[in-house]
Amino acid sequence: MNKNTLRETPLLYPELFKSLESARWNMAKDVPWEIFDSSLLTEEQALTIKFNAITEWAALPATEMFMRDFRHDSDFAAFMSVWFYEEQKHALVLMEYLRRFRPELVPTEEELHAVRFEFDPAPPLETLMLHFCGEVRLTQWYRRAAEWHTEPVIKHIYALLSRDEARHGGAYLKFMRRAIERDGPAAQKAFSKIGVLMASSGRSGKPLHPTNLHVNQALFPKDTVQSRLPDPEWLEHWLDEQILFDRECENRVIGGILRNLSSLFDRKLENVTDLNRYRKQLAAEAA
Ligand SMILES: [Fe+2]
Ligand SMILES: [Fe+2]
């Protein structure tokens, strides 16, 4: 990293703090708890809220991983304080919903603690891109969840979460833009490599989200967040049988990733093939 660049670039944390604070919703005042309608919530729907709550809790081991692997980047580590807070709030608002309306489904401390495990160290630029894609994907998953649910309070909560995840994606993108300014080709290579992987999903394969990837060799195969949930199969069931995350939804995820990478790389990327071609071009230039 160029020392001059480091000195001349303003921190991203202060601006991100300000913009995320101004968009922040209040758990007591901005969730319309009083309009809850018990007749519009099925047991099947309620159970998915529990699994989403535990999955959100996995921001805890993710933050521990980020703080370790981004020790060189204090600006990003400072931003983590906001991200971690907002993700834990996602777990909390879902748990609060269950506490009020389906108390028997509130995750136990043991169930929450089960998703706290060590992630193997990974290249920071790839991790950044992976989590950016994760936020883009989760934005769309929650958008569909808001449509699928019938009970108005939980519909409202998922819409709030979806918008938060979109803002998180935007924040990660700012750090990616800065990484390109600082690290140039190394950042472009890492982002296009992970971009090809994350946009080549299709619903034939397994859902491509950080919580569904193997992150600790020694614990394999119980080294994904999803594998440590009370029902490791729930995510695919939720996507395929419940919120019906189909090809059209998947295309919104891929479109979001490609649109942002187009702007980041300053070139038009219409599809994964374009992105893969660019990735190969970068590799050839490096060689
Ligand atoms: Fe979240
Ligand atoms: Fe998020």
CSV table of N, CA and C and ligand atoms in Angstrom, one decimal, residues 56 86-87 90 138 142 165 168, ligand 1:
chain,number,residue,atom,x,y,z
A,56,GLU,N,-28.8,-14.3,11.7
A,56,GLU,CA,-28.3,-12.9,11.9
A,56,GLU,C,-27.3,-12.8,13.0
A,86,GLU,N,-25.8,-3.1,13.9
A,86,GLU,CA,-27.1,-3.2,13.1
A,86,GLU,C,-27.4,-4.6,12.8
A,87,GLU,N,-26.4,-5.5,12.6
A,87,GLU,CA,-26.7,-6.9,12.4
A,87,GLU,C,-27.2,-7.6,13.7
A,90,HIS,N,-30.7,-6.8,14.0
A,90,HIS,CA,-31.6,-7.6,13.2
A,90,HIS,C,-32.0,-8.9,13.9
A,138,LEU,N,-28.9,-10.8,0.4
A,138,LEU,CA,-29.9,-10.8,1.5
A,138,LEU,C,-30.9,-9.7,1.4
A,142,TYR,N,-34.8,-10.9,1.8
A,142,TYR,CA,-35.7,-10.3,2.8
A,142,TYR,C,-36.8,-9.6,2.1
A,165,GLU,N,-29.9,-4.1,4.7
A,165,GLU,CA,-28.9,-4.9,4.0
A,165,GLU,C,-28.4,-4.2,2.7
A,168,HIS,N,-26.0,-1.7,3.8
A,168,HIS,CA,-24.7,-2.3,4.1
A,168,HIS,C,-23.9,-2.6,2.8
B,1,FE,FE,-28.8,-8.4,8.7
